[in-house]
GROMACS .gro file of C-alpha atoms in nm:
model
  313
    1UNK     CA    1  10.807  13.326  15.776
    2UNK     CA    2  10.840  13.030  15.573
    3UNK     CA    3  10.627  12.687  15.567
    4UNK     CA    4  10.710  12.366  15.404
    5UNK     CA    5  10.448  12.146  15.230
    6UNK     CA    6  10.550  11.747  15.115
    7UNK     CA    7  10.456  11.844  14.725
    8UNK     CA    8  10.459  11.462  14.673
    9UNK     CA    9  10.281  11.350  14.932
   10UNK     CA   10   9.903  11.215  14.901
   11UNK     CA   11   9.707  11.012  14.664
   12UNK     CA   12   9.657  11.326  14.428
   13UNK     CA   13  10.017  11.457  14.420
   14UNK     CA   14  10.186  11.659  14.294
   15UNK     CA   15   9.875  11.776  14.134
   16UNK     CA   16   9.661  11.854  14.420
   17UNK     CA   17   9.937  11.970  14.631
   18UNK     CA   18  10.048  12.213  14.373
   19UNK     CA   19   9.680  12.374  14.313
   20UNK     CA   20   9.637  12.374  14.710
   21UNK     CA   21   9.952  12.548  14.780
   22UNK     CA   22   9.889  12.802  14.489
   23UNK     CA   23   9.494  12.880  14.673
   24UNK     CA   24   9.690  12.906  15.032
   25UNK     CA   25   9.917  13.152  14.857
   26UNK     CA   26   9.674  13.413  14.798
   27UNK     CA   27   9.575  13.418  15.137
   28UNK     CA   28   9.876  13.461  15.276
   29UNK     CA   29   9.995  13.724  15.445
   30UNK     CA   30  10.285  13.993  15.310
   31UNK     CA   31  10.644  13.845  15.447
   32UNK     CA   32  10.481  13.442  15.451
   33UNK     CA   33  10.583  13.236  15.184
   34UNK     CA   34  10.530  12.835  15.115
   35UNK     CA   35  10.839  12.579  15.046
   36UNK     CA   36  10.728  12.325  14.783
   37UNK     CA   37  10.954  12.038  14.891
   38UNK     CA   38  11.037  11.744  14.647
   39UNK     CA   39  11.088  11.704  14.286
   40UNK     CA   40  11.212  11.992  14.140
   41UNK     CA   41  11.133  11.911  13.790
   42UNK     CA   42  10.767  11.733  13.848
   43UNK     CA   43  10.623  12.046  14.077
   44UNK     CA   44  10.788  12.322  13.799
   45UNK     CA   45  10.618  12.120  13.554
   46UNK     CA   46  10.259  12.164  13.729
   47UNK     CA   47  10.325  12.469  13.772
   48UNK     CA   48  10.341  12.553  13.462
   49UNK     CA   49  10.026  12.318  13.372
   50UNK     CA   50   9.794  12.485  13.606
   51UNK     CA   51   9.948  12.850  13.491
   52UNK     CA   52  10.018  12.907  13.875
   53UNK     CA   53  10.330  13.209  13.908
   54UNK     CA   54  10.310  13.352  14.300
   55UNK     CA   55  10.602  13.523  14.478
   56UNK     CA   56  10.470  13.325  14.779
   57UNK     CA   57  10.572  12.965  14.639
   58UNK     CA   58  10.910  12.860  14.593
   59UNK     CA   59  11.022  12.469  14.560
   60UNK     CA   60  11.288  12.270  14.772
   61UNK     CA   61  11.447  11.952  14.553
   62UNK     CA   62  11.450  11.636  14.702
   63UNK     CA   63  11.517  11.373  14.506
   64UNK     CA   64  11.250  11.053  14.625
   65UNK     CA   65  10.912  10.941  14.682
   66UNK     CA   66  10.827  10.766  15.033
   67UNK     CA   67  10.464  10.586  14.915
   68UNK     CA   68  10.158  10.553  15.079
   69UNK     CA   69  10.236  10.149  15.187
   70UNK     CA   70  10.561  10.196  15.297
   71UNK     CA   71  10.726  10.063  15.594
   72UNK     CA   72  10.731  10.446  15.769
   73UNK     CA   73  11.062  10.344  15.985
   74UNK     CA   74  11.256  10.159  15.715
   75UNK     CA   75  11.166  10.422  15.429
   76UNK     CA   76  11.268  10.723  15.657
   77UNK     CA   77  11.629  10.535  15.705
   78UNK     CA   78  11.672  10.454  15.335
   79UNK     CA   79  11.536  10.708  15.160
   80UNK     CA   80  11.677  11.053  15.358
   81UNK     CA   81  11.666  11.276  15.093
   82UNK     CA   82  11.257  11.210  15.038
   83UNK     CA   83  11.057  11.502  15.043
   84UNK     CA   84  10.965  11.405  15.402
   85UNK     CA   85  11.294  11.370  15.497
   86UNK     CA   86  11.407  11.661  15.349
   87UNK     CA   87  11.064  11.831  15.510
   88UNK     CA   88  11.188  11.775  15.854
   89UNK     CA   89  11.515  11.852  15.777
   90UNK     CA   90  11.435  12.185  15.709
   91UNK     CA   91  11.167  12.228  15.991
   92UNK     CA   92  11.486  12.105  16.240
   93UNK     CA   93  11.719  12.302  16.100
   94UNK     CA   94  11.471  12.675  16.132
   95UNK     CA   95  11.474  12.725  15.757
   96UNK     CA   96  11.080  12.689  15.781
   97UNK     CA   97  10.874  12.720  16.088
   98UNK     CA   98  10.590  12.409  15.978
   99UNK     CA   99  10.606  12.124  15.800
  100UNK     CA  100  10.307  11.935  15.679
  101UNK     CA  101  10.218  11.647  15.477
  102UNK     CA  102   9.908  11.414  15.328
  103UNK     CA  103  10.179  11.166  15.191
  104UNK     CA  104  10.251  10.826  15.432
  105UNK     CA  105  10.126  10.892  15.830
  106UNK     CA  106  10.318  10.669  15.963
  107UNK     CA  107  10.670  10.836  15.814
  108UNK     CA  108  10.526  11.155  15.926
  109UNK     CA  109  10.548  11.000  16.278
  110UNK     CA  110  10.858  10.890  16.259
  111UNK     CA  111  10.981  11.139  16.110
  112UNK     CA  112  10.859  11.399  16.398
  113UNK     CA  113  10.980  11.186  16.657
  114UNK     CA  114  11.315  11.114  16.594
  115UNK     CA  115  11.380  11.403  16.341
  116UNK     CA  116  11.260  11.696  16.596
  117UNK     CA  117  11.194  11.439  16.890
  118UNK     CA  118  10.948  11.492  17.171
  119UNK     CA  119  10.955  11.802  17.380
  120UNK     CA  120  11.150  11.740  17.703
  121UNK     CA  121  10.897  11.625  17.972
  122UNK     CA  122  10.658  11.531  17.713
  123UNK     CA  123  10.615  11.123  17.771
  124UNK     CA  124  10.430  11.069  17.446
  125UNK     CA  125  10.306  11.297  17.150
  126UNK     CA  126   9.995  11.297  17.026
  127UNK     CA  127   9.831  11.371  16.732
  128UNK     CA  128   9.483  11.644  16.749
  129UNK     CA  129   9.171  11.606  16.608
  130UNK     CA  130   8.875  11.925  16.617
  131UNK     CA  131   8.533  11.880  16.675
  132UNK     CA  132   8.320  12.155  16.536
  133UNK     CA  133   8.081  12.313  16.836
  134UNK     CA  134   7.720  12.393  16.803
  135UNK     CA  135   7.833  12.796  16.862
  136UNK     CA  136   8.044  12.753  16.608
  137UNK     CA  137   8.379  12.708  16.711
  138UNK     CA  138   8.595  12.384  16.779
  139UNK     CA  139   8.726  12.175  17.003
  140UNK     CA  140   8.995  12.004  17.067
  141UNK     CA  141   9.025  11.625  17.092
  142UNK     CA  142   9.341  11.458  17.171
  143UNK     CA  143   9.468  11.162  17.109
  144UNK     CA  144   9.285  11.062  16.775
  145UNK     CA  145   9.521  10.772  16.687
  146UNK     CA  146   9.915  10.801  16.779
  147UNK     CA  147   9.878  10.596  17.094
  148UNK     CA  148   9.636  10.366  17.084
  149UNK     CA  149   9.698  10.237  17.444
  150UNK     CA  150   9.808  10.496  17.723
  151UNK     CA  151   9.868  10.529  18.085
  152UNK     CA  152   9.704  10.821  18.316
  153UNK     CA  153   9.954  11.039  18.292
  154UNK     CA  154   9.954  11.045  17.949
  155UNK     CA  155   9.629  11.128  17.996
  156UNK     CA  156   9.695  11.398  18.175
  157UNK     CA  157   9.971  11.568  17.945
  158UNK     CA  158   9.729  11.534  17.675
  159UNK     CA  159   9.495  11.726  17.810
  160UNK     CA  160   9.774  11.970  17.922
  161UNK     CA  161   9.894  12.002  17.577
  162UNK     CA  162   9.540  12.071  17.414
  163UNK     CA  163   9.435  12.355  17.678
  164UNK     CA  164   9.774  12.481  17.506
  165UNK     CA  165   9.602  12.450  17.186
  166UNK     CA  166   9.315  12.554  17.231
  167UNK     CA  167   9.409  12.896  17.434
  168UNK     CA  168   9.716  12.994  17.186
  169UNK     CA  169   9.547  12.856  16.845
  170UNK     CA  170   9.198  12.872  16.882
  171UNK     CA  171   9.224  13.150  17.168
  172UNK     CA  172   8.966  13.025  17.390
  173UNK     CA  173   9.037  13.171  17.747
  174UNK     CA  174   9.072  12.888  18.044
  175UNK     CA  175   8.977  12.591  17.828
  176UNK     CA  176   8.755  12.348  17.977
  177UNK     CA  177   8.953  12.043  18.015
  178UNK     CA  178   8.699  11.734  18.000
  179UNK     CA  179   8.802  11.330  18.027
  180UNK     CA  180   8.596  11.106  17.774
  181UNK     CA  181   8.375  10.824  18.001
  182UNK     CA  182   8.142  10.594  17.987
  183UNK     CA  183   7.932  10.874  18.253
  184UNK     CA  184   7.991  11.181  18.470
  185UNK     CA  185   8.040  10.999  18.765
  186UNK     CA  186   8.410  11.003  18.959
  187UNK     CA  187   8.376  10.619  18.973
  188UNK     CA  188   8.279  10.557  18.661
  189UNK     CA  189   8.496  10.395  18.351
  190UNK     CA  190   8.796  10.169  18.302
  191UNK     CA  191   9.080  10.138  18.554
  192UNK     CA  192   9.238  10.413  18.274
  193UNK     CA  193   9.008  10.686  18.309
  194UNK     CA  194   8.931  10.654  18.691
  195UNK     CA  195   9.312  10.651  18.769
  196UNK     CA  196   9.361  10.943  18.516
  197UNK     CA  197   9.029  11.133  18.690
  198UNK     CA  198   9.229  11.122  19.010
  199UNK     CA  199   9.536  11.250  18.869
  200UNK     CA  200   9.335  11.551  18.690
  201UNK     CA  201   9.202  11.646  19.045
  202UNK     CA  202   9.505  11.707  19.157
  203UNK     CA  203   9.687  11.889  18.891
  204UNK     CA  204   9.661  12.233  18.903
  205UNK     CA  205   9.688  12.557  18.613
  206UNK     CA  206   9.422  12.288  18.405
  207UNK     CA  207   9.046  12.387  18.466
  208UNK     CA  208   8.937  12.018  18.474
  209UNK     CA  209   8.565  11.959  18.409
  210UNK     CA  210   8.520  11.598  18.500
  211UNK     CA  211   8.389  11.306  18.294
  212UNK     CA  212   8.212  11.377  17.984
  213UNK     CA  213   8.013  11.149  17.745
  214UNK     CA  214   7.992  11.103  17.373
  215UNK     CA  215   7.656  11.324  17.377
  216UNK     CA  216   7.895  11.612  17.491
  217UNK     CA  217   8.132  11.577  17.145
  218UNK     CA  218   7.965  11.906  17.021
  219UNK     CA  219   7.817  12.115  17.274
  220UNK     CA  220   8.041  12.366  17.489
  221UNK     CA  221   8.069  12.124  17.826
  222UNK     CA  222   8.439  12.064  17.751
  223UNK     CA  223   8.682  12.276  17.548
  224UNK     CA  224   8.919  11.991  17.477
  225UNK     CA  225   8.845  11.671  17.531
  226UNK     CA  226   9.077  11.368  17.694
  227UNK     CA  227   9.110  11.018  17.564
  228UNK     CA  228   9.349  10.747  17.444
  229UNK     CA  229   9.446  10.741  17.054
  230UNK     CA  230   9.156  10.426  17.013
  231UNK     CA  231   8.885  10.556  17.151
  232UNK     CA  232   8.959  10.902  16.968
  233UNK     CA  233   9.032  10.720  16.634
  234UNK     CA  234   8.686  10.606  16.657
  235UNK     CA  235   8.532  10.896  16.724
  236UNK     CA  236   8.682  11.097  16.485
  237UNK     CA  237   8.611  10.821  16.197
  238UNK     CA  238   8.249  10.840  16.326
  239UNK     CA  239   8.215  11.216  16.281
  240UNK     CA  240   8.361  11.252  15.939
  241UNK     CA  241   8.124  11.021  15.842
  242UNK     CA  242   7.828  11.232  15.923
  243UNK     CA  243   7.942  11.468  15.617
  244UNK     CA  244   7.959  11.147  15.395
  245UNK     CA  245   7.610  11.023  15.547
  246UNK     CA  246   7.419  11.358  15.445
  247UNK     CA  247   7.593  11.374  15.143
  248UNK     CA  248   7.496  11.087  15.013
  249UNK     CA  249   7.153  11.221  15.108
  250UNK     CA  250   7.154  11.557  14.951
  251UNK     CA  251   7.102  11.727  15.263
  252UNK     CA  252   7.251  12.001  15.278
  253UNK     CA  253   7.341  12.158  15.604
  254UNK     CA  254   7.583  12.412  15.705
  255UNK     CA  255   7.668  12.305  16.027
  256UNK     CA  256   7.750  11.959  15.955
  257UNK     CA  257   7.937  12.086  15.636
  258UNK     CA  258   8.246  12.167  15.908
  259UNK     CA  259   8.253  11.790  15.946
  260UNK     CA  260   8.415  11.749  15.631
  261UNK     CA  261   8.781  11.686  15.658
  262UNK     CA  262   8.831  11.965  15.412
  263UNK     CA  263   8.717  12.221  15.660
  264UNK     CA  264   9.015  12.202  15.834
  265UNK     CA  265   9.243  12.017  15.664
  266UNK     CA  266   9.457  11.809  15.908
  267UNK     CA  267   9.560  11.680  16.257
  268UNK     CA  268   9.903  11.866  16.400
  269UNK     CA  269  10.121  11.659  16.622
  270UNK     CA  270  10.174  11.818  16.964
  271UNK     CA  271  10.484  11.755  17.246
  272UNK     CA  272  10.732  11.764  16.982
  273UNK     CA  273  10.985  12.055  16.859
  274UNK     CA  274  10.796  12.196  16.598
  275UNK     CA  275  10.490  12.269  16.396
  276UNK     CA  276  10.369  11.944  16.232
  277UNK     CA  277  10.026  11.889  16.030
  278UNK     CA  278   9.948  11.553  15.897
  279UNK     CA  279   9.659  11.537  15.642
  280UNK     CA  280   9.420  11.324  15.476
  281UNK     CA  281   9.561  11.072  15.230
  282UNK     CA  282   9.279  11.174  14.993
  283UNK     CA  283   9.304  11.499  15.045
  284UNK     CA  284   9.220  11.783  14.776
  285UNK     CA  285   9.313  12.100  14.694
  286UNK     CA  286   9.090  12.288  14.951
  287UNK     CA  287   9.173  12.011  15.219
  288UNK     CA  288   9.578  12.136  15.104
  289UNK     CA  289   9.508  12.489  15.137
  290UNK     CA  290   9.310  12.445  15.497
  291UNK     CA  291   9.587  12.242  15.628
  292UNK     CA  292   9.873  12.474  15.513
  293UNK     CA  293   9.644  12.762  15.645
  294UNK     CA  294   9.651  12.581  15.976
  295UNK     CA  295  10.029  12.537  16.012
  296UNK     CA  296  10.081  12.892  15.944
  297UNK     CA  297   9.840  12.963  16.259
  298UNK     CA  298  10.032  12.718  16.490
  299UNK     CA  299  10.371  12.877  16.366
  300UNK     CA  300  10.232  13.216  16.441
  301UNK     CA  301  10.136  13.123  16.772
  302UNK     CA  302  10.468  12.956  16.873
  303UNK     CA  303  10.262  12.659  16.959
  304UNK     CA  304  10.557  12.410  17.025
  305UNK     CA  305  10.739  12.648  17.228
  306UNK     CA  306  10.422  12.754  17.449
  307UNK     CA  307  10.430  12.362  17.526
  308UNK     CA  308  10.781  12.371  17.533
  309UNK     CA  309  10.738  12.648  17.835
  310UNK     CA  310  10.483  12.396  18.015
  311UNK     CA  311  10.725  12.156  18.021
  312UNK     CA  312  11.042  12.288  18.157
  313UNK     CA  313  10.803  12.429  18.458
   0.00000   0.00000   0.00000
């Protein structure tokens, strides 16, 4: 099994791509091996800088650059043979079973949906964000920023897709399926949620919990949690920031050290036709070794094909 990592992609690259992708590579297991795609030359050179030889890393040449500002639609279309295009490329073509990035979001995106496009059925993809649980596992929180405005049944596919998720990645039996709200209450919330609550009810193969509040983010009420790409955008801001907060307070807590985007590295995209993890702009080596780590899970599980499966029910 092969995965693909953008080499060039994130404020720190190739550098911290390089020295992430050589940590993920000892973890590894036998008959797994990571594609370092773009610049030949550049990511030999690091290589060789950071003293980094693994049978587990081999590189993929492509020739450009897409930056962090650029226009994600127009740089997809000019530059094809960018290490994101080339990324996707790859991924489409079966060469490697994950592709993942913390170069430009926005060409990641793009380059999902009209590279691999959306799994048949799927109305829109989404991206996933995980909330770490009091007991110590996650949960999953979908969307957290690919669709800021939705309609119920979008709604309702995402929390389809993330029960998906969280049973084949995070192997939590019968997720508990829970819509974000304003209160428990049926009644309660915008003409969004209520017309989405009514549409959970009568959906069935989802164990649908009802309405949950913020106060719920972190205890085990709901397994995966239901909102638009906004109000999860928000949310997941706000948590990251508890890391920063205590940080900056030298209080040191391990708990609230899974906050830290490091932990886990990046957000996949789900509903589209292949394994896709986007990560942090900023991220560092340990952030590039979690989020590689976590595309070799999903391709293990056969994540897009389990929603695949859903789909063509």
């Amino acid at each position: 099994m092969k995965i693909a990592l953008d080499a060039m992609g994130g404020d720190f690259a190739p550098d911290c791509t390089v020295q992430g992708a050589a940590l993920a590579a000892q973890e590894l297991p036998d008959g797994t091996s990571i594609v370092l795609v773009g610049q030949e030359d550049v990511i030999n050179a690091k290589l060789k800088e950071y003293n980094i030889t693994s049978d587990k890393l081999e590189v993929y040449h492509a020739d450009e650059i897409i930056e962090m500002g650029e226009h994600p639609t127009k740089a997809l279309s000019q530059k094809p043979n960018s290490s994101i295009g080339v990324g996707f490329g790859l991924l489409r073509a079966g060469a490697v079973k994950a592709f993942s990035s913390a170069g430009n979001t926005g060409a990641m995106h793009v380059g999902a949906m009209f590279t691999i496009r959306a799994v048949e059925g799927v109305i829109r993809p989404g991206i996933a964000g995980f909330m770490p649980k009091e007991d110590g596992g996650f949960g999953v929180i979908m969307d957290v920023g690919a669709n800021a405005d939705c309609k119920p049944d979008v709604l309702l596919q995402f929390g389809q897709i993330g029960a998906l998720y969280a049973k084949h990645v995070f192997e939590i039996d019968n997720p508990k399926v829970g819509l974000m709200n304003l209160g428990e209450e049926e009644q309660k919330g915008t003409l969004l949620t209520q017309a989405a609550y009514q549409l959970f009810k009568i959906t069935k193969g989802i164990n649908f919990i009802g309405n949950i509040e913020g106060r719920d983010l972190f205890n085990d009420k709901a397994d995966v949690i239901v909102c638009d790409g906004f109000t999860g955008n928000v949310i997941l801001k706000m948590a990251e920031s508890f890391f920063d907060l205590l940080q900056a307070r030298k209080i040191k807590d391990s708990y609230f050290d899974r906050f830290n985007y490091e932990a886990i590295g990046g957000s996949p995209i789900l509903g589209v036709n292949g394994n896709v993890v986007i990560g942090h702009g900023v991220s560092s080596p340990m952030a590039i070794k979690n989020m590689l780590l976590l595309s070799l899970k999903m391709a293990e599980s056969n994540i897009h094909l389990k929603i695949k499966e859903k789909f063509e029910e």
